[in-house]
Amino acid sequence: MENFGFSLKKSRTVNLVHADMQKFDQLIAAVPSYKRCIGCGGCTASCSARQFTDFDIRKVHCYFSRGQYDQLEQELQKCMLCGKCTLVCPRGVNLRSLIINMRQILSNTTEILG
């Protein structure tokens, strides 16, 4: 095998066929405005928690929508629930409610807030 000065990294593809999307469906039912998200990044840019931690709302959205729940509960605890992200969202997504409901769904709490 020839060495060309670089190596190929492991594929980052996500197999959604085997993903458990039940929690995602619960989230959509609790916060229907989540469907309007276009991933613009306004929420991440305005995030107060991002100044102190490596919290990234867009990453959280991505992982949750793909059914990748590993370590997501710990990541969600970094959010300060200040609501600045909701104020700047051009699509009117209720991000504060989204984070609260993500936390509850991941902790298997039966009561979902609207």
XYZ file of C-alpha atoms in Angstrom:
114
model
C 0.000 0.000 0.000
C 1.366 3.398 -0.993
C 1.739 6.273 1.459
C 0.455 9.469 -0.136
C 1.093 11.721 2.870
C -2.446 11.610 4.188
C -4.844 9.112 5.635
C -8.569 8.654 5.304
C -10.609 9.305 8.413
C -13.373 7.096 9.672
C -16.683 7.737 7.929
C -19.082 10.061 9.778
C -22.210 8.721 8.130
C -25.233 8.168 10.312
C -27.517 5.223 9.648
C -30.988 6.638 10.310
C -32.659 3.372 9.383
C -31.733 1.898 12.766
C -32.079 5.115 14.781
C -34.668 5.274 17.557
C -36.744 8.284 16.530
C -39.450 7.861 19.185
C -37.914 10.574 21.403
C -37.640 12.925 18.439
C -41.320 12.371 17.662
C -42.169 13.168 21.307
C -40.192 16.395 21.016
C -41.969 17.450 17.829
C -45.333 16.799 19.517
C -44.317 18.904 22.550
C -42.670 21.765 20.616
C -44.127 21.906 17.071
C -42.172 25.080 16.277
C -39.031 22.893 16.146
C -40.028 21.895 12.591
C -39.417 25.485 11.462
C -35.696 25.440 12.359
C -33.472 26.067 9.332
C -30.153 25.726 11.168
C -29.095 29.344 10.635
C -26.991 29.471 13.816
C -28.525 32.606 15.313
C -29.250 30.686 18.505
C -25.656 29.528 18.865
C -24.277 32.993 18.113
C -26.367 34.606 20.864
C -25.903 31.861 23.474
C -24.759 33.126 26.885
C -23.648 29.655 27.994
C -21.308 29.474 24.996
C -19.156 32.197 26.592
C -18.365 29.886 29.508
C -18.676 26.367 28.063
C -18.459 24.565 24.745
C -22.283 24.371 24.522
C -23.535 24.388 20.949
C -27.293 24.418 20.401
C -26.941 23.491 16.738
C -24.952 20.397 17.679
C -27.619 19.432 20.221
C -30.348 19.844 17.580
C -28.374 17.760 15.119
C -27.733 14.909 17.545
C -31.324 14.826 18.785
C -32.825 14.857 15.294
C -30.559 11.952 14.292
C -31.437 9.877 17.330
C -27.902 10.126 18.763
C -28.764 10.507 22.446
C -25.434 9.404 23.968
C -24.011 12.129 26.218
C -26.720 14.538 25.062
C -28.250 14.793 28.538
C -24.927 16.034 29.921
C -24.593 18.534 27.061
C -28.084 19.920 27.709
C -27.193 20.696 31.334
C -24.801 23.385 30.058
C -27.750 25.499 28.867
C -28.601 28.318 31.307
C -32.191 28.625 29.959
C -31.795 32.395 29.620
C -33.965 32.484 26.478
C -31.731 34.718 24.358
C -31.734 32.083 21.627
C -35.534 32.207 21.450
C -35.480 35.999 21.128
C -33.121 35.992 18.135
C -34.605 33.041 16.241
C -35.835 34.349 12.863
C -38.226 31.395 12.512
C -39.858 31.738 15.939
C -38.657 28.412 17.336
C -39.263 28.237 21.085
C -35.756 27.053 21.931
C -36.098 27.419 25.691
C -39.091 25.084 25.688
C -37.212 22.821 23.293
C -34.253 22.449 25.670
C -36.542 21.878 28.676
C -38.475 19.195 26.809
C -35.292 17.555 25.514
C -34.076 17.277 29.101
C -37.363 15.766 30.241
C -37.597 13.315 27.358
C -34.031 12.124 27.893
C -34.581 11.682 31.616
C -37.745 9.637 30.842
C -40.064 12.072 32.615
C -43.637 11.442 31.534
C -44.876 15.040 31.906
C -44.015 17.104 28.812
C -44.205 20.884 28.961
C -45.616 22.878 26.036
